[in-house]
Amino acid sequence: MACEVSEAWVVLHVRGKMGRKVFLQSLGCPKNLVDSEMMLGLIIRDGGEIVLDPRAADVLVVNTCGFIGDAKKESIETILELARLKAAHPGKRLVVTGCLVQRYGGDLQESLPEVDVFLGTGDFVRLPDVLADTGMPEATGYVGAAHVLPDLAIPRARTGHFFSTYLKVSEGCDHTCSFCIIPKIRGRHESRSMDSVLSEAAALVADGVVEINLIAQDLTAYGRDRRDGSSLSSLLRDLVRIEGLRWIRLLYNYPRYVTDELLDTIASEEKICPYIDIPLQHISDRMLRQMRRERDGAAIRGLIERIRTRIPAVALRTAFIVGFPGETEEDFAELLHFVTEARFERMGAFRYSKEEGTAAAALADQVSEAVKKRRWAELMGVQARISLTANRRMIGSEQPVLTCGEDSQGRLYGRLATQGPDIDGVVFLRGGASPGQIVRARITSATTYDLQAQIVREIAIGAQGAVDTGGECLYIPPPPL
């Protein structure tokens, strides 16, 4: 049977016998979300039923994040909240998976006896076996391989907006940044084959997707490990040939491999959004050395100039760390000056989190939390003024906008090609349009991070109507804006 696409909700299709009811809470980054969607696909393939209310579930699953302190805290709080629900409703099982398990597996088994099964980042494919086990064994842990490389053999049930999705092209990371634990969690960098990525992209577009956001731990390193000629540039040139795909966005671009070939590909292909997400972390040479980054301040400035020269309409998104061990007021002042000078269209900042197992955790001159908070607020204040000025300059212009639906207050909104999902601002729209449509809109006013616009006309249709997969329908909505 065909399932109609309803508003901004994605449609999942459940076929087969009714199995155990499963609730899954996904935490952390989009890369973790793709893992969660593969888990959902495995559950559905084996006859399980996905439920949105944990009270209705037989099995509770948490896919955790273990990157920095705040993320670990959120993961533990979520586990404990579901553990309390489990205790109040005997017969439920609690499964914990993801980065926190990969990082602290043994310790978690000792400290969280409420959890029935722990699955590491490379072992979540065992989830169907866990669901099939109707017994209540003692706490069990599977922490082996560092990651699962997406493949068409592993089903994926998308969540969120039906017209936009993330596509993971590689896993792992070969960099040795002193503040980062990810390589120890996710392992060495490994790229999917181009055929695998292109096949999934074509299937996503056939399912109604008009916007694909490419993700990886290090997107620009894609293909370098395969030694078969694969590269991000060659992948992009093949992706743009997929009929029906409108926008391609690049997220998590490590500075080292942003080549002229890549920039020229972005500039020459209309479907590739003029948007580059490139975490720089700092500009002080001393801080960059301490962080074990592979570029100095001069190289970073040269890179920014090269990007803006080759892609004049580009929107640059970056992220910085404040309060890294040994960061002086002079280092921070240099960072402030650089941000003022570079005028990034989008920017985020993190207060340094001391993570055991990283080289930076052993460094002297740790910065106090009070200083970190002050520097973060000052840096974000500078960026807020830059963002407001950039947004105001757009007033009166007409821009293509991907319509996303209504927010929790009933306001129609969408995104520019230069606004990434979930991390950037949005465009609030006046006029009528359906989710998944790309419309032309005139910018009428601006705030620090968001824009307001009047729809002028529709310029593309995103949704293709009904999606026929021969199964029953289950709606999993995106979180409210």
XYZ file of C-alpha atoms in Angstrom:
481
model
C 0.000 0.000 0.000
C 1.106 3.593 -0.514
C 1.687 5.930 2.423
C 1.065 9.597 1.894
C 3.785 11.945 3.078
C 2.182 14.013 5.824
C 3.357 17.579 6.407
C 6.986 17.669 7.631
C 6.988 14.195 9.116
C 8.958 11.327 7.728
C 7.091 8.120 6.973
C 8.445 4.783 8.112
C 6.976 1.571 6.778
C 6.599 -1.522 8.964
C 6.138 -4.910 7.326
C 5.800 -8.338 8.854
C 4.761 -9.791 12.167
C 4.331 -7.538 15.182
C 7.364 -8.085 17.368
C 8.549 -6.326 20.464
C 7.758 -2.644 20.874
C 10.917 -0.538 20.941
C 11.545 3.060 21.990
C 14.850 4.581 20.865
C 16.334 7.837 22.134
C 19.139 9.186 19.928
C 21.602 11.646 21.450
C 24.544 13.579 20.047
C 25.548 14.507 16.515
C 24.041 13.736 13.080
C 26.590 10.950 12.614
C 25.142 9.255 15.694
C 21.648 9.870 14.315
C 22.502 7.877 11.187
C 23.573 4.993 13.442
C 20.241 5.296 15.263
C 18.367 5.193 11.962
C 20.215 2.010 11.025
C 19.158 0.539 14.382
C 15.558 1.467 13.626
C 15.893 -0.164 10.220
C 17.186 -3.376 11.769
C 14.347 -3.388 14.299
C 11.691 -2.894 11.613
C 13.264 -5.466 9.282
C 13.012 -8.090 12.007
C 9.357 -7.367 12.735
C 9.720 -4.972 15.652
C 7.437 -2.018 16.233
C 8.810 1.466 16.905
C 6.900 3.472 19.505
C 7.276 7.149 20.402
C 6.145 6.755 24.015
C 8.688 4.920 26.211
C 5.878 3.805 28.518
C 4.445 1.736 25.660
C 7.746 -0.002 24.884
C 8.970 -3.479 25.761
C 12.570 -2.432 25.106
C 14.124 0.977 25.795
C 17.219 1.896 23.751
C 19.533 4.873 24.268
C 22.151 5.702 21.634
C 24.569 7.805 23.649
C 27.156 10.511 23.005
C 30.469 10.512 24.886
C 32.342 13.389 23.240
C 32.540 16.054 25.962
C 31.361 16.564 29.518
C 27.925 18.042 28.780
C 27.138 15.276 26.284
C 28.178 12.583 28.762
C 26.009 14.178 31.429
C 22.989 14.222 29.114
C 23.584 10.567 28.217
C 23.774 9.451 31.857
C 20.683 11.466 32.787
C 18.735 9.911 29.911
C 19.825 6.393 30.905
C 18.806 6.969 34.527
C 15.452 8.454 33.518
C 14.626 5.391 31.436
C 15.995 3.118 34.176
C 13.447 4.629 36.574
C 10.699 3.939 34.039
C 11.924 0.367 33.698
C 11.898 -0.094 37.465
C 8.318 1.169 37.657
C 7.174 -1.190 34.897
C 8.665 -4.679 35.404
C 9.308 -6.630 32.234
C 10.900 -3.839 30.241
C 14.510 -4.122 29.101
C 17.042 -1.323 28.834
C 19.727 -1.322 26.105
C 22.470 1.317 25.977
C 24.650 1.786 22.917
C 26.837 4.416 21.268
C 29.972 6.399 22.020
C 29.619 6.435 25.807
C 29.540 2.635 25.822
C 32.503 2.365 23.459
C 34.480 4.690 25.711
C 33.474 3.458 29.172
C 31.963 0.016 28.576
C 33.400 -1.864 31.558
C 32.893 0.993 33.993
C 29.296 1.462 32.874
C 28.486 -2.202 33.470
C 29.630 -1.806 37.058
C 27.997 1.553 37.741
C 24.703 1.010 35.905
C 23.346 -2.409 36.911
C 19.905 -1.243 35.748
C 21.035 -1.685 32.138
C 20.487 -5.113 30.586
C 22.722 -4.859 27.524
C 25.545 -2.545 26.441
C 26.426 -2.314 22.730
C 29.464 -0.412 21.455
C 29.609 1.741 18.321
C 30.658 -1.217 16.201
C 28.247 -3.725 17.708
C 24.802 -2.167 17.432
C 24.048 -4.575 14.566
C 23.548 -7.129 17.363
C 20.391 -5.269 18.383
C 17.977 -7.684 16.617
C 19.550 -10.586 18.514
C 19.086 -8.688 21.754
C 15.422 -8.097 20.934
C 14.920 -11.745 20.025
C 16.223 -12.847 23.421
C 13.077 -13.054 25.538
C 14.980 -13.917 28.674
C 16.283 -11.442 31.223
C 19.998 -12.250 31.452
C 22.471 -10.493 33.663
C 23.952 -7.322 32.248
C 25.805 -8.128 29.032
C 28.315 -6.011 27.142
C 29.507 -6.098 23.537
C 32.281 -3.601 22.854
C 34.436 -4.628 19.935
C 34.796 -2.930 16.554
C 35.006 0.845 16.610
C 32.369 1.571 13.969
C 29.878 0.206 11.481
C 30.346 1.546 7.970
C 26.905 2.247 6.453
C 25.981 -0.052 3.609
C 22.859 -0.845 1.633
C 22.833 -4.277 3.271
C 21.975 -2.523 6.551
C 18.433 -1.107 6.401
C 17.882 2.478 7.488
C 14.640 4.065 8.683
C 14.937 7.825 8.350
C 13.598 10.191 11.000
C 12.885 13.905 10.819
C 11.847 15.743 7.671
C 11.123 13.466 4.713
C 12.767 15.843 2.225
C 16.138 16.305 3.954
C 18.605 13.813 5.336
C 22.185 13.127 6.349
C 24.357 10.790 4.297
C 27.415 9.375 6.063
C 30.218 8.735 3.561
C 32.963 7.552 5.906
C 33.677 6.696 9.527
C 36.554 7.185 11.939
C 39.352 9.757 11.999
C 43.128 9.633 11.521
C 43.905 13.024 13.082
C 45.485 13.271 16.522
C 44.007 16.499 17.890
C 45.026 16.676 21.541
C 41.545 17.620 22.807
C 39.551 14.967 20.922
C 38.609 11.449 22.004
C 36.775 10.511 18.785
C 39.623 8.542 17.116
C 39.816 6.327 20.200
C 36.067 5.761 20.065
C 35.393 5.508 16.329
C 38.747 4.174 15.124
C 40.740 4.802 11.940
C 39.221 6.601 8.982
C 37.395 4.303 6.536
C 35.567 5.456 3.406
C 32.592 3.820 1.770
C 32.908 2.994 -1.908
C 31.552 5.596 -4.299
C 29.074 3.028 -5.637
C 27.727 2.485 -2.123
C 27.295 6.209 -1.459
C 25.760 6.919 -4.866
C 23.343 3.998 -4.581
C 22.119 5.199 -1.203
C 21.816 8.773 -2.455
C 19.723 7.644 -5.425
C 17.473 5.606 -3.130
C 17.030 8.584 -0.799
C 16.025 10.851 -3.681
C 13.588 8.220 -4.946
C 12.052 8.320 -1.452
C 11.396 12.077 -1.667
C 14.675 13.594 -0.446
C 15.649 16.863 -2.136
C 18.468 17.883 0.228
C 21.400 15.668 1.212
C 23.851 16.758 3.898
C 27.123 14.848 3.561
C 28.704 13.960 6.911
C 31.752 12.164 8.270
C 34.223 12.621 11.083
C 36.477 14.136 8.390
C 34.534 14.704 5.177
C 37.413 16.079 3.116
C 39.449 12.922 3.730
C 36.832 10.885 1.888
C 38.380 8.363 -0.512
C 42.005 8.906 0.468
C 42.204 5.513 2.177
C 40.705 3.606 -0.753
C 43.479 4.271 -3.295
C 41.076 3.759 -6.185
C 40.793 7.378 -7.306
C 37.872 8.180 -5.022
C 37.758 11.705 -3.625
C 35.186 14.121 -2.320
C 35.393 16.127 -5.542
C 34.758 13.090 -7.742
C 31.924 11.971 -5.472
C 30.274 15.388 -5.739
C 30.533 15.396 -9.518
C 28.611 12.103 -9.608
C 26.066 13.118 -6.962
C 24.970 16.204 -8.895
C 23.910 13.950 -11.763
C 21.124 12.395 -9.669
C 17.861 13.703 -11.059
C 15.574 15.168 -8.414
C 18.358 15.998 -5.955
C 18.324 19.758 -5.460
C 20.800 20.647 -2.701
C 24.016 19.010 -1.459
C 25.666 20.429 1.657
C 29.135 19.648 3.039
C 29.533 19.303 6.807
C 32.657 18.550 8.903
C 35.372 19.609 6.438
C 38.825 19.336 7.982
C 41.022 22.265 6.807
C 43.945 20.158 5.620
C 42.198 18.648 2.595
C 40.212 21.637 1.333
C 41.819 21.636 -2.103
C 41.451 24.000 -5.048
C 39.822 21.140 -6.974
C 37.172 20.796 -4.259
C 36.527 24.541 -4.142
C 36.226 24.747 -7.931
C 33.770 21.829 -7.890
C 31.603 23.580 -5.306
C 31.737 26.843 -7.251
C 30.838 25.253 -10.588
C 27.944 23.006 -9.545
C 24.595 24.676 -8.876
C 23.319 21.813 -6.723
C 26.202 22.099 -4.239
C 25.306 24.636 -1.582
C 27.813 27.522 -1.277
C 28.305 26.521 2.339
C 31.451 25.106 3.918
C 31.517 23.894 7.506
C 35.175 23.930 8.539
C 36.094 23.734 12.247
C 39.226 25.817 12.822
C 39.399 25.615 16.664
C 41.802 28.592 17.108
C 44.063 31.041 15.295
C 46.966 31.447 17.729
C 50.000 29.486 16.521
C 50.800 28.467 20.070
C 47.294 27.148 20.687
C 47.187 25.342 17.357
C 50.449 23.560 18.210
C 49.112 22.603 21.634
C 45.953 21.317 20.000
C 48.013 19.299 17.495
C 46.244 20.877 14.566
C 47.963 20.560 11.199
C 47.848 24.204 10.137
C 49.244 27.424 11.624
C 47.497 30.777 11.760
C 48.978 32.012 8.492
C 47.829 28.889 6.655
C 44.311 29.281 8.070
C 44.126 32.912 6.946
C 45.350 31.875 3.515
C 42.731 29.138 3.348
C 39.906 31.548 4.195
C 41.105 33.956 1.520
C 41.352 31.126 -1.016
C 37.812 29.927 -0.260
C 36.277 33.393 -0.545
C 38.168 34.102 -3.773
C 37.045 30.896 -5.478
C 33.469 30.916 -4.090
C 32.475 34.594 -3.668
C 28.951 33.790 -2.412
C 30.131 31.225 0.138
C 28.821 31.060 3.689
C 31.550 29.855 6.033
C 30.655 28.043 9.240
C 33.342 27.347 11.809
C 33.823 26.477 15.457
C 36.392 27.519 18.039
C 37.470 26.283 21.465
C 37.976 28.812 24.241
C 39.756 28.082 27.494
C 42.090 25.443 26.100
C 44.943 24.708 28.558
C 47.476 27.511 28.485
C 45.285 29.943 26.536
C 46.382 33.414 27.609
C 44.541 36.699 27.289
C 46.838 37.454 24.355
C 45.856 34.218 22.611
C 42.192 34.975 23.179
C 42.577 38.559 21.959
C 44.140 37.229 18.765
C 41.138 34.941 18.300
C 38.710 37.829 18.813
C 40.587 39.933 16.256
C 40.585 37.078 13.745
C 36.838 36.495 14.076
C 36.219 40.224 13.603
C 38.517 40.202 10.573
C 37.249 36.983 8.933
C 33.528 37.757 9.505
C 32.260 34.190 9.389
C 28.638 33.922 8.330
C 28.078 31.154 10.897
C 30.138 30.385 13.989
C 29.908 28.319 17.134
C 32.169 28.138 20.166
C 32.824 25.532 22.824
C 34.271 25.873 26.272
C 37.162 23.434 26.523
C 36.182 20.152 28.187
C 38.965 18.211 29.889
C 38.559 14.648 28.664
C 40.445 11.743 30.194
C 42.361 9.742 27.610
C 43.262 12.809 25.541
C 46.704 14.395 25.408
C 45.305 17.804 26.400
C 44.003 16.460 29.704
C 47.587 16.155 30.936
C 48.603 19.682 29.960
C 49.498 22.232 32.597
C 47.828 25.631 32.986
C 44.237 24.454 32.868
C 41.929 27.464 32.526
C 39.252 28.082 35.167
C 35.573 27.582 34.337
C 34.856 31.232 35.138
C 37.396 32.393 32.552
C 36.083 29.922 29.984
C 32.533 31.243 30.425
C 33.661 34.870 30.128
C 35.649 34.225 26.985
C 32.843 32.200 25.432
C 30.316 34.973 26.077
C 32.653 37.636 24.678
C 33.419 35.622 21.537
C 29.766 34.828 20.882
C 28.900 38.482 21.443
C 31.325 39.501 18.709
C 29.856 36.882 16.367
C 26.289 37.993 17.128
C 27.067 41.478 15.840
C 28.708 40.060 12.717
C 25.732 37.777 12.086
C 23.192 40.581 12.496
C 25.087 42.810 10.063
C 25.308 39.993 7.493
C 21.607 39.203 7.817
C 20.560 42.826 7.463
C 22.518 43.088 4.221
C 20.202 40.451 2.750
C 17.069 42.556 3.226
C 15.456 43.243 -0.147
C 17.153 40.341 -1.921
C 15.330 37.313 -3.281
C 16.620 33.919 -2.213
C 15.681 30.267 -2.791
C 14.306 28.774 0.434
C 13.655 25.118 1.227
C 10.310 25.057 3.039
C 10.401 22.950 6.202
C 6.867 23.286 7.604
C 5.584 24.955 10.760
C 7.438 25.382 14.040
C 5.930 24.773 17.490
C 4.281 28.208 17.321
C 2.611 27.547 13.984
C 5.016 29.716 11.961
C 5.943 28.584 8.462
C 9.711 28.416 8.106
C 12.454 27.201 5.825
C 16.188 27.395 5.225
C 18.519 29.030 2.742
C 21.135 26.973 0.944
C 23.554 28.701 3.331
C 21.721 27.537 6.470
C 22.471 24.031 7.719
C 19.781 21.976 9.463
C 19.612 22.107 13.259
C 22.720 24.287 13.709
C 21.973 27.547 11.864
C 19.156 30.059 11.799
C 16.001 29.790 9.688
C 13.808 31.918 7.428
C 10.263 32.595 8.664
C 7.973 32.761 5.659
C 4.788 34.609 4.777
C 2.723 32.917 2.100
C 1.788 29.344 1.374
C 4.064 26.424 0.591
C 4.300 22.745 1.393
C 7.239 21.103 3.178
C 9.911 20.022 0.733
C 9.191 22.752 -1.799
C 11.899 25.209 -2.790
C 10.406 28.671 -3.162
C 11.786 32.067 -4.052
C 11.326 34.509 -1.195
C 12.100 38.201 -0.699
C 13.918 38.927 2.570
C 11.949 41.598 4.453
C 13.621 41.785 7.872
C 16.389 40.229 9.934
C 17.329 39.348 13.489
C 20.668 38.124 14.804
C 20.337 34.596 13.472
C 16.980 34.389 11.648
C 15.379 36.063 8.652
C 11.808 36.928 7.670
C 10.670 36.713 4.054
C 7.685 36.905 1.711
C 7.225 34.026 -0.719
C 7.364 35.317 -4.278
C 6.906 32.073 -6.175
C 7.580 28.370 -6.098
C 10.638 27.305 -8.073
C 10.764 23.561 -7.434
C 8.678 20.728 -6.075
C 10.354 18.584 -3.421
C 7.784 15.960 -2.470
C 6.807 13.418 -5.116
C 3.479 12.537 -3.501
C 2.980 9.061 -2.163
C 5.864 6.728 -1.375
C 5.026 3.121 -2.075
C 6.901 0.541 -0.024
C 4.169 -2.011 0.474
C 3.992 -1.689 4.243
C 2.027 -0.078 7.016
C 2.804 3.523 7.993
C 4.380 4.852 11.151
C 5.161 8.535 11.626
C 8.280 9.660 13.462
C 8.302 13.455 13.668
C 11.350 15.692 13.887
C 11.794 17.520 17.194
C 9.899 20.836 17.380
C 11.828 23.922 16.302
